Each structure stands twice: as C-alpha cells, then as structure tokens.
CSV table of C-alpha atoms and ligand atoms in Angstrom, one decimal:
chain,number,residue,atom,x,y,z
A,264,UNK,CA,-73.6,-180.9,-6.9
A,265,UNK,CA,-73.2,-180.4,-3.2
A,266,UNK,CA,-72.6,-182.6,-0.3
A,267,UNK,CA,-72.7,-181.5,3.3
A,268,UNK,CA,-71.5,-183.7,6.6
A,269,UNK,CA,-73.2,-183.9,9.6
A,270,UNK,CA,-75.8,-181.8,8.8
A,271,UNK,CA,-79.7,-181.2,10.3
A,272,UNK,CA,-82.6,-182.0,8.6
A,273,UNK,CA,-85.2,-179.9,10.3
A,274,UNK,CA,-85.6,-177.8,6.8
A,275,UNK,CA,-85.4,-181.1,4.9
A,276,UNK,CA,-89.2,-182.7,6.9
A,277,UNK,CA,-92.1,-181.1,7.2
A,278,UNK,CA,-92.9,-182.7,10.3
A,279,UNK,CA,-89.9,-181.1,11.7
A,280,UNK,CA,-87.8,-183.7,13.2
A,281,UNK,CA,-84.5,-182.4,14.0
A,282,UNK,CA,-82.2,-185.4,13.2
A,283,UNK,CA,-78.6,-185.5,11.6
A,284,UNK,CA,-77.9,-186.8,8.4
A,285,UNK,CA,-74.6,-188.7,8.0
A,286,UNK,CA,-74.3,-187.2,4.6
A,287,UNK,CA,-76.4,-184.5,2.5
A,288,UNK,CA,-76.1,-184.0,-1.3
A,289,UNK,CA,-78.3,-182.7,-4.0
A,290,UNK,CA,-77.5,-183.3,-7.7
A,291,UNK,CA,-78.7,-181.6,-10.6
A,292,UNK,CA,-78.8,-183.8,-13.2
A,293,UNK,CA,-78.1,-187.5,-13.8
A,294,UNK,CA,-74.2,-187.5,-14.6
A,295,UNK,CA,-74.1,-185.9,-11.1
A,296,UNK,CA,-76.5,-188.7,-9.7
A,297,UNK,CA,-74.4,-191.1,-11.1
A,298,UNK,CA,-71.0,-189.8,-10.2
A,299,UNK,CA,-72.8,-189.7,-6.5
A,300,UNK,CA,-74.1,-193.0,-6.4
A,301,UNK,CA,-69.9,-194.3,-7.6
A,302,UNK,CA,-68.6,-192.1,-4.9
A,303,UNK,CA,-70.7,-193.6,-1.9
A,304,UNK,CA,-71.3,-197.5,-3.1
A,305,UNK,CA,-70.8,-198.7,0.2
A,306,UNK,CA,-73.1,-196.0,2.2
A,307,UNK,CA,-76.9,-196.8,3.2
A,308,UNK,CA,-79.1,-194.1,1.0
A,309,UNK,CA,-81.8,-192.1,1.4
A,310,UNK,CA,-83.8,-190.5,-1.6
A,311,UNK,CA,-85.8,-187.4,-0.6
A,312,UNK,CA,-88.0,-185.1,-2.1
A,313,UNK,CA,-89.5,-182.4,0.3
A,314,UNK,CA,-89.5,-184.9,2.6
A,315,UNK,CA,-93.5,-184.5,3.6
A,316,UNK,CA,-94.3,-187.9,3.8
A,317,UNK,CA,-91.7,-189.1,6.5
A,318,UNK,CA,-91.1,-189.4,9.7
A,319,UNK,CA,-87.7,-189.5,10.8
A,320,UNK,CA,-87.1,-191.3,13.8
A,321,UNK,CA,-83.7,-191.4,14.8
A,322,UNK,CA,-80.7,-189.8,12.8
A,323,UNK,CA,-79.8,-190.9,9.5
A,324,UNK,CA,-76.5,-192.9,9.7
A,325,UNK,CA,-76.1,-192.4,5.2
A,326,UNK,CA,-76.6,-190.2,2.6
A,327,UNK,CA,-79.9,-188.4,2.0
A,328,UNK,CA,-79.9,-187.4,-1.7
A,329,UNK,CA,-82.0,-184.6,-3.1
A,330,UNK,CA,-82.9,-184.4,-6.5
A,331,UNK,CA,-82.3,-180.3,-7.3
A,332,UNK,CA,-83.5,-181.5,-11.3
A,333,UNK,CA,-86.7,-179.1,-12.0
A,334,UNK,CA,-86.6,-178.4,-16.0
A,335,UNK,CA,-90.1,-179.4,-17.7
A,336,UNK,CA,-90.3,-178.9,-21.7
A,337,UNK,CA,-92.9,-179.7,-24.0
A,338,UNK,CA,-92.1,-183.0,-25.7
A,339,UNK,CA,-95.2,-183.6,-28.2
A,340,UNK,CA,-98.9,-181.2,-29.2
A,341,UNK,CA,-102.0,-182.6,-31.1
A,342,UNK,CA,-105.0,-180.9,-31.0
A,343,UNK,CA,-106.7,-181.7,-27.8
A,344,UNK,CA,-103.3,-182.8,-25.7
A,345,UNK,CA,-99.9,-181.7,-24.9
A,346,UNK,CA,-97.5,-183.9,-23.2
A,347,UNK,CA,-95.0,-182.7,-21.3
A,348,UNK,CA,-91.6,-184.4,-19.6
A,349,UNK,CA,-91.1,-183.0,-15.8
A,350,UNK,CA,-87.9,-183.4,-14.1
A,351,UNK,CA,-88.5,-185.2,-10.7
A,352,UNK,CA,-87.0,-182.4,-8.7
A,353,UNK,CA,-89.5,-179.7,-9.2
A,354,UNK,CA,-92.3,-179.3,-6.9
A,355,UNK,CA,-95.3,-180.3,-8.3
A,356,UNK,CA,-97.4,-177.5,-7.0
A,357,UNK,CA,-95.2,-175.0,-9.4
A,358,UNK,CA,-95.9,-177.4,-12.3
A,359,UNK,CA,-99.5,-177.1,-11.4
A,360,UNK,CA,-99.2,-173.8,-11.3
A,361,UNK,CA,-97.5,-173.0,-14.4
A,362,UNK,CA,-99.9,-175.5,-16.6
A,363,UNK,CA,-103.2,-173.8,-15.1
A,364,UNK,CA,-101.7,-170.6,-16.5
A,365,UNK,CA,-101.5,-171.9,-19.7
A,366,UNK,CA,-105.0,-173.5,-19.7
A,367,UNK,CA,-104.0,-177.0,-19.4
A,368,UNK,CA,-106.1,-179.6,-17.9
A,369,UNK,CA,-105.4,-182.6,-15.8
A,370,UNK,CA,-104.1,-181.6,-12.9
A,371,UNK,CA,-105.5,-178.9,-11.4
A,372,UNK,CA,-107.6,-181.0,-8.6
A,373,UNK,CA,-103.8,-182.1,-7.2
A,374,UNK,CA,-102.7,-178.3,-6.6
A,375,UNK,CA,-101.0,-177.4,-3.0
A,376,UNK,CA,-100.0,-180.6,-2.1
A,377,UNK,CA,-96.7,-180.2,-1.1
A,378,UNK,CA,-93.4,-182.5,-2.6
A,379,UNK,CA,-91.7,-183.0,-5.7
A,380,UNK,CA,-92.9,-184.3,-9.3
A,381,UNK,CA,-90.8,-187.9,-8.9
A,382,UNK,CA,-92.3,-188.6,-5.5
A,383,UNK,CA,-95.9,-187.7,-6.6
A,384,UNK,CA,-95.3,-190.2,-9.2
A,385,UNK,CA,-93.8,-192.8,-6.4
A,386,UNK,CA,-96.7,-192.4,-4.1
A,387,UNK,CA,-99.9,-191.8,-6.7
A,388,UNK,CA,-100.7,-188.8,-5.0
A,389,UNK,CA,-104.4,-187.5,-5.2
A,390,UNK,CA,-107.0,-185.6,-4.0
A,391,UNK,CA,-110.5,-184.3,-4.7
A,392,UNK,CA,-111.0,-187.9,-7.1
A,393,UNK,CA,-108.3,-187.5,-9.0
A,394,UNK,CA,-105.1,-189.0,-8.5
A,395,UNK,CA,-101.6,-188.1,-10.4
A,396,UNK,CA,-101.6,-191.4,-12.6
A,397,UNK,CA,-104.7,-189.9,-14.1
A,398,UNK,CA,-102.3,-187.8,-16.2
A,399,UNK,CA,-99.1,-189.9,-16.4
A,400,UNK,CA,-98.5,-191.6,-19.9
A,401,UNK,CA,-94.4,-192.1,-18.9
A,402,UNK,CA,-92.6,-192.6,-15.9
A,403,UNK,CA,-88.1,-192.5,-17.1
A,404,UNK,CA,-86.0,-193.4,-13.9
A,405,UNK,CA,-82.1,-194.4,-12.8
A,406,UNK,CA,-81.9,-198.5,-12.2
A,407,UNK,CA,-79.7,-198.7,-9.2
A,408,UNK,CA,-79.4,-202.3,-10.0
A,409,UNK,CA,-78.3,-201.8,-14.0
A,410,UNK,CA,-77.1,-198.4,-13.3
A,411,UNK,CA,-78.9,-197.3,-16.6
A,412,UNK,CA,-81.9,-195.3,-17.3
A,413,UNK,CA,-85.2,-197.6,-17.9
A,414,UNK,CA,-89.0,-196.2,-18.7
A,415,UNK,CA,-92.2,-197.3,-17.7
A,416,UNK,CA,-95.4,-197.0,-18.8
A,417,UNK,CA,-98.4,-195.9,-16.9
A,418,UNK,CA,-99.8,-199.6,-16.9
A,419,UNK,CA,-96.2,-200.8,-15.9
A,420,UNK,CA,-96.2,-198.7,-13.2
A,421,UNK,CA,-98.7,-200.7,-11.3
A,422,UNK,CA,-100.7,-197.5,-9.8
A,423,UNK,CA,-103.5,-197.9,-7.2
A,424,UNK,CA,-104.3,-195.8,-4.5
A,425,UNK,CA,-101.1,-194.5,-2.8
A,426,UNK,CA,-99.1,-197.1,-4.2
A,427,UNK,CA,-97.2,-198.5,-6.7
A,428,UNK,CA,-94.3,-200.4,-8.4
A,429,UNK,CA,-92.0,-197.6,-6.8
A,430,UNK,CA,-93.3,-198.5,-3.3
A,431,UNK,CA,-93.3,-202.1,-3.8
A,432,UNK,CA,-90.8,-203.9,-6.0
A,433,UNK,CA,-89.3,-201.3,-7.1
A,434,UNK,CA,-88.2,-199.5,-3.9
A,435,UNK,CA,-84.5,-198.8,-3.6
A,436,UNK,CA,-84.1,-199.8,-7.3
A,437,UNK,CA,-85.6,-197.0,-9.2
A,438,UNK,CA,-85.1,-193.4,-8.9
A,439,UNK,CA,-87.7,-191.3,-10.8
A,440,UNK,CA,-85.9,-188.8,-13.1
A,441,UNK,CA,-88.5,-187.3,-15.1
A,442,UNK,CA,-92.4,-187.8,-15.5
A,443,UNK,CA,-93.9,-187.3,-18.8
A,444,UNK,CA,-97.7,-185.7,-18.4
A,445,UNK,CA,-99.8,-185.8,-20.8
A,446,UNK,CA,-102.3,-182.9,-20.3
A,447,UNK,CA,-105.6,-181.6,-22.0
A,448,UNK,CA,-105.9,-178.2,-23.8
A,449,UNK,CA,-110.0,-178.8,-24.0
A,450,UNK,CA,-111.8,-178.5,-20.6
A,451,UNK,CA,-112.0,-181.7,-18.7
A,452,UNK,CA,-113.3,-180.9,-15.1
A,453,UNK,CA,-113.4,-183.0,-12.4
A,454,UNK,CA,-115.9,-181.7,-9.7
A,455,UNK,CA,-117.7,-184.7,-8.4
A,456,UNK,CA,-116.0,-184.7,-5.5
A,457,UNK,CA,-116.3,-183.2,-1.9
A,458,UNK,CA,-118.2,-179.9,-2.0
A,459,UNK,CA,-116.2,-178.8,-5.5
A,460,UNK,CA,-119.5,-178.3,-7.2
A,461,UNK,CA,-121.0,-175.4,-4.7
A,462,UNK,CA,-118.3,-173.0,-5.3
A,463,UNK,CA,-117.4,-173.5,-9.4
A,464,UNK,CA,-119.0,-173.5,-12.7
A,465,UNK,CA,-118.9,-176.1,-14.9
A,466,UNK,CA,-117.0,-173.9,-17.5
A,467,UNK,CA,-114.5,-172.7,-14.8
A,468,UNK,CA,-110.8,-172.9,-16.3
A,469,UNK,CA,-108.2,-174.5,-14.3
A,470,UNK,CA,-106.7,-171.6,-12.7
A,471,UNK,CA,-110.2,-171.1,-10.8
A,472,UNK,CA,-110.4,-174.8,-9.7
A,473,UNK,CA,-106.5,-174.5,-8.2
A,474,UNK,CA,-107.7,-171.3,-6.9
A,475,UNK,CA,-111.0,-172.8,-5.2
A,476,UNK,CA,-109.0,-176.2,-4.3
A,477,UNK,CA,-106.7,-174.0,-2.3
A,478,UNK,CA,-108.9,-172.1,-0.2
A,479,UNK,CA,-110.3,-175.2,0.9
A,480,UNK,CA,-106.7,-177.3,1.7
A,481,UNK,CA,-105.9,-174.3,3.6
A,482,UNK,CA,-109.2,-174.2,5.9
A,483,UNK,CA,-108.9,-177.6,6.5
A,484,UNK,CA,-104.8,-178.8,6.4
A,485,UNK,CA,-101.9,-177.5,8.1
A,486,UNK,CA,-99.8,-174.5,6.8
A,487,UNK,CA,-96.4,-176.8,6.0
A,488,UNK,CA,-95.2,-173.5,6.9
A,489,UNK,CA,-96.8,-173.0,10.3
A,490,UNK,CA,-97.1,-176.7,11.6
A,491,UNK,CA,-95.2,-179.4,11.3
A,492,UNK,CA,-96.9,-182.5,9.9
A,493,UNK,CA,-97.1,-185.1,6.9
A,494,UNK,CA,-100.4,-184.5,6.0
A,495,UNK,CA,-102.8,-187.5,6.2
A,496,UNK,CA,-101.1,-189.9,8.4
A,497,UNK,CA,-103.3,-192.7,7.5
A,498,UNK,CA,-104.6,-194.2,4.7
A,499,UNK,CA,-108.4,-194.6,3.7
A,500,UNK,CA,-109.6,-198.4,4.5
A,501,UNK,CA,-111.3,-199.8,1.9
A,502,UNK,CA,-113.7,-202.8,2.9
A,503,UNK,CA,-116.0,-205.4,1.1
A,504,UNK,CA,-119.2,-205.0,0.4
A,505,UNK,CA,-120.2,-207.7,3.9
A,506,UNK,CA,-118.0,-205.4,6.4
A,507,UNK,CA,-120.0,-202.3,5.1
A,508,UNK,CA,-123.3,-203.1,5.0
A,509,UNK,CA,-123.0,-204.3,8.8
A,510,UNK,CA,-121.4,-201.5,9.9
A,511,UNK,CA,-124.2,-199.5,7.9
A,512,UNK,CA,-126.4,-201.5,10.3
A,513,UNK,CA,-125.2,-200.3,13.2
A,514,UNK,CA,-123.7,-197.2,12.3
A,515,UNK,CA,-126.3,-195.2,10.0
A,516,UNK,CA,-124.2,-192.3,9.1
A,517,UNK,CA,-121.1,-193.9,8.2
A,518,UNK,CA,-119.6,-192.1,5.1
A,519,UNK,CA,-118.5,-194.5,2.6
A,520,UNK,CA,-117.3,-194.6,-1.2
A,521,UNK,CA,-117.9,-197.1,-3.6
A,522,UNK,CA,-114.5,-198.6,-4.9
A,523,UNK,CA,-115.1,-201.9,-7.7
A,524,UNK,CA,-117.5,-204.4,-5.2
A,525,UNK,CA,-115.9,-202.6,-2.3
A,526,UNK,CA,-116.6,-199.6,-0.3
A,527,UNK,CA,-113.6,-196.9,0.9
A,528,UNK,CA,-114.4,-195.7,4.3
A,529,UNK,CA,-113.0,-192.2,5.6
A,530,UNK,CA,-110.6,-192.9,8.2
A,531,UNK,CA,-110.9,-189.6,9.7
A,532,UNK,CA,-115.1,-190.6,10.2
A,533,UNK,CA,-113.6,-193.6,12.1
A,534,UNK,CA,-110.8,-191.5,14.0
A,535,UNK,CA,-113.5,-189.0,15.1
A,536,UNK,CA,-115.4,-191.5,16.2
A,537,UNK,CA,-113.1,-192.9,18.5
A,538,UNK,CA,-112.9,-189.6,20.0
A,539,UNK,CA,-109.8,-188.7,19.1
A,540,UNK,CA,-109.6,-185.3,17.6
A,541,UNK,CA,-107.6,-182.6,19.5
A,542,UNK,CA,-106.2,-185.4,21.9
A,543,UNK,CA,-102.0,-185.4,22.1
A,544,UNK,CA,-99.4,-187.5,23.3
A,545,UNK,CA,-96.7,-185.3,24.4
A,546,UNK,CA,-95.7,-182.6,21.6
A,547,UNK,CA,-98.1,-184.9,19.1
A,548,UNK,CA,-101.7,-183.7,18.7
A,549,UNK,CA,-104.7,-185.0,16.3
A,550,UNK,CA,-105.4,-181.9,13.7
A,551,UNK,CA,-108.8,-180.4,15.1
A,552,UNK,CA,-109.6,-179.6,11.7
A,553,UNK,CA,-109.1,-182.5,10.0
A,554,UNK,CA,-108.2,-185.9,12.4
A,555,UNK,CA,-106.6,-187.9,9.6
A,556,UNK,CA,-103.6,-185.1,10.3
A,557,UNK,CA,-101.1,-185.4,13.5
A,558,UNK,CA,-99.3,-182.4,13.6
A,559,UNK,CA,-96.1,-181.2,15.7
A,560,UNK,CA,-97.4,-178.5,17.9
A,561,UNK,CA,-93.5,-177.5,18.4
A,562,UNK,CA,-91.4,-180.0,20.6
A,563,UNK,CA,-93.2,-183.6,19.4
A,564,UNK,CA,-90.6,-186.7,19.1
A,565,UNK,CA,-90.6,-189.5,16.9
A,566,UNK,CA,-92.0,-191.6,19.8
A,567,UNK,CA,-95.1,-189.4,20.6
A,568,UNK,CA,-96.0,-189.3,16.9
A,569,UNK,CA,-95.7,-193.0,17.1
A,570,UNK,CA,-97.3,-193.3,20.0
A,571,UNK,CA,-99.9,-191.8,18.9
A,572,UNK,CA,-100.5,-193.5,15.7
A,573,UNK,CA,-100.3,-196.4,17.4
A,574,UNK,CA,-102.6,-195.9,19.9
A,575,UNK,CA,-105.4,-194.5,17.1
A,576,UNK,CA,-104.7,-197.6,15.2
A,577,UNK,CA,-105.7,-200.1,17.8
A,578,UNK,CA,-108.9,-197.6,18.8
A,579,UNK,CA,-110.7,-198.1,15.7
A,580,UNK,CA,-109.5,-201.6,15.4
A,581,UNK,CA,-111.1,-202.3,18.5
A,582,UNK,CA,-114.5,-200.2,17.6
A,583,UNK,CA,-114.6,-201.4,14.7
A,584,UNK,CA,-112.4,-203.9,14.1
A,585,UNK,CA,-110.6,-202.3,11.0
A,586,UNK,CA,-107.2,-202.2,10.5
A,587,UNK,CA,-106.2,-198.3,9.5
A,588,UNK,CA,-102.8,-198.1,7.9
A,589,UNK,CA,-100.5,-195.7,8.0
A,590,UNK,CA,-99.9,-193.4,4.5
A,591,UNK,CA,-96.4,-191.6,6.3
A,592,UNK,CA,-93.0,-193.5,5.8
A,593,UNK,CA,-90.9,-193.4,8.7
A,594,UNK,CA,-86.9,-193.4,8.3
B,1870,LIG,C1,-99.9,-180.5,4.6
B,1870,LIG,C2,-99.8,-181.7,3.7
B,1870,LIG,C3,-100.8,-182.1,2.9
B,1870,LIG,C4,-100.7,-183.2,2.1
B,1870,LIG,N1,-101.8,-183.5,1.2
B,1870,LIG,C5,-101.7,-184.6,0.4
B,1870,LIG,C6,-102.8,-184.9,-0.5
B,1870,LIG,O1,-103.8,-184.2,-0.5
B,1870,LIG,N2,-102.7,-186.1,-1.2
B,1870,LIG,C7,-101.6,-186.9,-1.1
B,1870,LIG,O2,-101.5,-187.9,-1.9
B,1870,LIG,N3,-100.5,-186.6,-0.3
B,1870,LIG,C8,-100.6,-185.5,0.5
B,1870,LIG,N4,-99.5,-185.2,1.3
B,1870,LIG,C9,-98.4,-186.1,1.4
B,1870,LIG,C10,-97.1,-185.7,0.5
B,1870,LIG,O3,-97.3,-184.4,0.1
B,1870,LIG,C11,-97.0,-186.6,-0.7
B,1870,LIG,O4,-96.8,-188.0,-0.3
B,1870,LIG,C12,-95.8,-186.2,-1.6
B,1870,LIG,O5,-95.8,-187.0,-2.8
B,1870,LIG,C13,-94.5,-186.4,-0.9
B,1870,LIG,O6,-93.5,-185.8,-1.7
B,1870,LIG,P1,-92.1,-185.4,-1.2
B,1870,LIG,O7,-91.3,-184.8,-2.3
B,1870,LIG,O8,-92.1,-184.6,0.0
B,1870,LIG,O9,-91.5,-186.9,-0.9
B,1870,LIG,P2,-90.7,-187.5,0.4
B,1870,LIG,O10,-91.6,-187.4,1.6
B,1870,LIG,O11,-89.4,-186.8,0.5
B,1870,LIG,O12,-90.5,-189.0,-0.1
B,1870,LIG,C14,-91.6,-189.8,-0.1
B,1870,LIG,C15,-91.2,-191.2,-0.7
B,1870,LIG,O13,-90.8,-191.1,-2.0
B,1870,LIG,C16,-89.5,-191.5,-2.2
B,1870,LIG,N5,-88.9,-190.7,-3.3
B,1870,LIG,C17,-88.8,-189.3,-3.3
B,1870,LIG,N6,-88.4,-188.9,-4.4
B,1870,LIG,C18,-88.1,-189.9,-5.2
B,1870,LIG,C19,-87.6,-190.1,-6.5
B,1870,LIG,N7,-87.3,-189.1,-7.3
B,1870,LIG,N8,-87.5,-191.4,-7.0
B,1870,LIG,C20,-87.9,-192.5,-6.2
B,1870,LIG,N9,-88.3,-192.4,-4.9
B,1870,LIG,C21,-88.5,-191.1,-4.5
B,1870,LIG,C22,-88.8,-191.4,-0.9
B,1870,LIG,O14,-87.7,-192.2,-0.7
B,1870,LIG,C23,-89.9,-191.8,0.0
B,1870,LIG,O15,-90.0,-193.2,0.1
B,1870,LIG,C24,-99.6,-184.0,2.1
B,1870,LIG,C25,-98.5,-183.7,3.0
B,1870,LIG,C26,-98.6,-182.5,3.8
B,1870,LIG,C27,-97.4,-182.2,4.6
C-alpha cells in the first residue's frame, strides 16, 4: 500500500484538473483497504478509479483512495458460458481485451471506454446498446457501514441507465471489490446499433467488433491521452410518449429511441441544435466532433467547465424545454 501527502492529481482526472489531494493511497487488496480505512476513520474519502467521470473543482481536503486490485480468474465453465470474477481495480478495456482474445462474448460493444471494472459496475456503463449489467451475474463489495464484505445480485443492484444502487443508496457505503462476468463462448452479437452493421459481418468474432468499435470512438471521442475531458458530459433525456410526438411536430428530424412507452432523445441532437458545438467559455470548449463532450483545450478551470454546462443546460431547456442532466460527477 502507498500513501502520499499533498500530492497533485492532474495524472489522477482525465479532465486534467490540477488540484491537491490532502492524502493519496492505493491498496492492493482488501486487508490493505481495511487497514486504510482503520487508519483514517476520521478523514473525508474519496474512491477513485481512473478518475474519468469527475470533475474536480477545488482541492480535495481527504483521502483519495485507489483501488491497485486487477486479478481476474475463471470462477465456473458450462458449455455455452464462462463466468469470471474481476477485481475492481483493473481497467476494463484490458479485461475486454483479454476476453475477445479468447473468443468470449458479452462485452465487446463496451471496449475503449476508459476506467476501472468496479466503477463500470457503479455507473452501468454502455455503449453501442449494450450496457455492462448486460453481463454482470455478481457484484462482491466492502460495507463501510458493517465493515464486511456483502454481494449483490444483478437484480439487487438496481441497474438502469447510468445508474444504480452504488449511485443512489449505496454511495459512500459500498466499495466494489470484484465483479463476477458471466460471458458467452457461442457468438452473441450485438450490432443493431449506430452504423455497427455497415462495417461487420454477422459472424464477425469479438476481437473484430472491439477492433471496429474502436475506430469509430476514436473518430468521434477525445484521445484521454491528447484532451482532457470526461467523455459525455450529459446524460441522454428520455421523455414520454406526449413530449415526443410534439416535438416530432415541430421538429421533423429529431432522432429519438424508443425506451418502454417512452422515447430517449440524443442530447447531443438537442446541444447542436442550440448551436452550441465548437463554442467555449474560457479554456472549456464543446467537442466539434461529438457536442455531448466538453473538453479542456489546455488551461480550462472548474468554473468554465461549469459554466459552460450550465449555460447548455438552460439553452435546451429554454428551446425545448427539457431538462439535460449531467452524466460527470463533480468533487
Ligand atoms: C473519452 C471518454 C469516453 C467515455 N465513454 C464512455 C462511454 O462510452 N460510456 C460510458 O458509460 N461512459 C463513458 N465514459 C465515462 C467513464 O469512462 C465511465 O463513467 C467510467 O466508468 C468511469 O470509470 P473510472 O474508473 O474513471 O471512475 P471514476 O471517474 O474515478 O469514478 C466514478 C464514480 O465511481 C465511484 N467509484 C470508482 N470506483 C469505485 C469502486 N471500486 N467502488 C465504488 N465506487 C467507485 C467514484 O467514487 C465515482 O463516484 C467516457 C469517459 C471518457 C473520458
């Protein structure tokens, strides 16, 4: 385990804030979690994973804790399925990785989203119509209430679309240790969505669809690497059936998804629409590619990322008078 004072966390948020964190430790396993959480009782924390779904905006007056626990082992095999237990350290992208290599489907349509395996599992990530729960039969975690260990199954884990117990009722009392996956060795594709279908087969193998699924994130999402950003910095809107079929009245093109009676609505369409792509406040810009992205062209703040969000929220609240929330935390 190591714990550093007074130390940056520019490497440790992919929107590049450069705040302090009181304290700094990453643990390895859960006797070293536990020792941790004894030593600082009294100290406000912070669980991170990569950190690229916050916004810091101020310094962090605590301790940020990083889980550093990245083992994944095959726990069970029939047939058609293999489930295997994932520490919540490792990054999901080198779990998706490693499973497309061995021909295991499930989870290929989340690859190159960047973060760890718990916080995936904390925020239902998903992309191209598929979203992490999809594959999730177990969720094991450290009760910060209790101070034991305590599962959860899928259905107890309350997942919907970017949310769920761990978000809710169960934020700052559960800390995801391991996820167990349970992943197909007979081909189950997922193409419906986007353009997925014009570039594979419908035999492809899941290495080609990761392959194919990164090409695309990378024409149309920030390098982590090159700009700083949380990805999506607001969630989709999802409306009733009323709302939608009068704005289909008036706006003729307006992209939709059907979700239950309801209809999602891409809040990038509505961003655009409001004519915001490209525009910044100070160091804070809209993506041009993509408008659901800000990004830190180099020197952004906290308060012109804010700002920014803030103003685009009350846009397309005033056009068209839906309420856009946002998908990034801030600290
Ligand atoms: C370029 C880019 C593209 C992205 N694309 C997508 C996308 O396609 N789909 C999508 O869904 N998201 C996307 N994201 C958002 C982000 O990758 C996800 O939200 C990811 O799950 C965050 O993981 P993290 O490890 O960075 O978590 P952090 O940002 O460090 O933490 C997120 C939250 O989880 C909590 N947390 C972290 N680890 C644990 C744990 N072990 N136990 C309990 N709580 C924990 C934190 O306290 C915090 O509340 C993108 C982000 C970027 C920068």
């Amino acid at each position: 385990m190591t714990i550093q004072e007074n130390i940056s966390l520019l490497p440790y948020n992919t929107f590049r804030m450069d705040v302090k964190a009181r304290y700094l430790a990453q643990y390895e396993s859960i006797d070293e979690l536990r020792e941790l959480l004894n030593k600082f009782q009294d100290t406000r924390r912070l669980f991170i994973g990569e950190g690229s779904n916050l916004l810091f905006t101020g310094d962090f007056d605590g301790l940020v804790c990083q889980s550093k626990m990245c083992r994944a082992a095959a726990t069970k095999e029939t047939e058609e399925d293999v489930w295997i237990e994932v520490q919540g350290g490792l990054k999901l992208d080198l779990l998706i990785e490693q499973v497309a290599d061995m021909q295991l489907y499930g989870l290929e349509n989340l690859s190159y989203i960047p973060g760890q395996v718990g916080a995936g599992a904390v925020q239902n990530v998903g992309a191209y119509g598929r979203e992490i729960k999809d594959c999730i039969e177990q969720v094991n975690a450290w009760d910060l209430q209790t101070m034991q260990s305590v599962s959860f199954t899928r259905e107890e884990c309350h997942y919907a679309y970017r949310d769920s117990l761990f978000k809710r009722e169960g934020k700052n009392r559960y800390i995801i240790t391991s996820v167990v996956f349970r992943l197909s060795k007979t081909p189950q594709l997922h193409l419906d969505y986007g353009n997925l279908k014009e570039y594979l087969q419908q035999d492809a193998n899941p290495q080609q669809v990761r392959q194919t699924i990164i090409q695309i994130r990378k024409k149309k999402l920030p390098e982590v690497s090159e700009l700083g950003s949380a990805g999506s910095f607001f969630k989709n809107p999802i409306v009733s059936a009323d709302k939608f079929n009068n704005l289909k009245e008036k706006y003729k093109d307006i992209p939709s998804y059907p979700v239950g009676d309801n209809y999602k609505i891409p809040a990038a369409w509505l961003i655009e629409q409001c004519g915001w792509k490209g525009k910044t406040v100070g160091g804070a810009k809209v993506y041009d590619r993509q408008p659901l992205v800000i990004v830190n062209t180099g020197n952004a703040t906290s308060s012109d990322i804010c700002s920014l969000a803030k103003q685009i929220v009350d846009s397309v609240y005033n056009r068209f008078q839906i309420t856009i929330d946002k998908e990034v935390e801030y600290v």
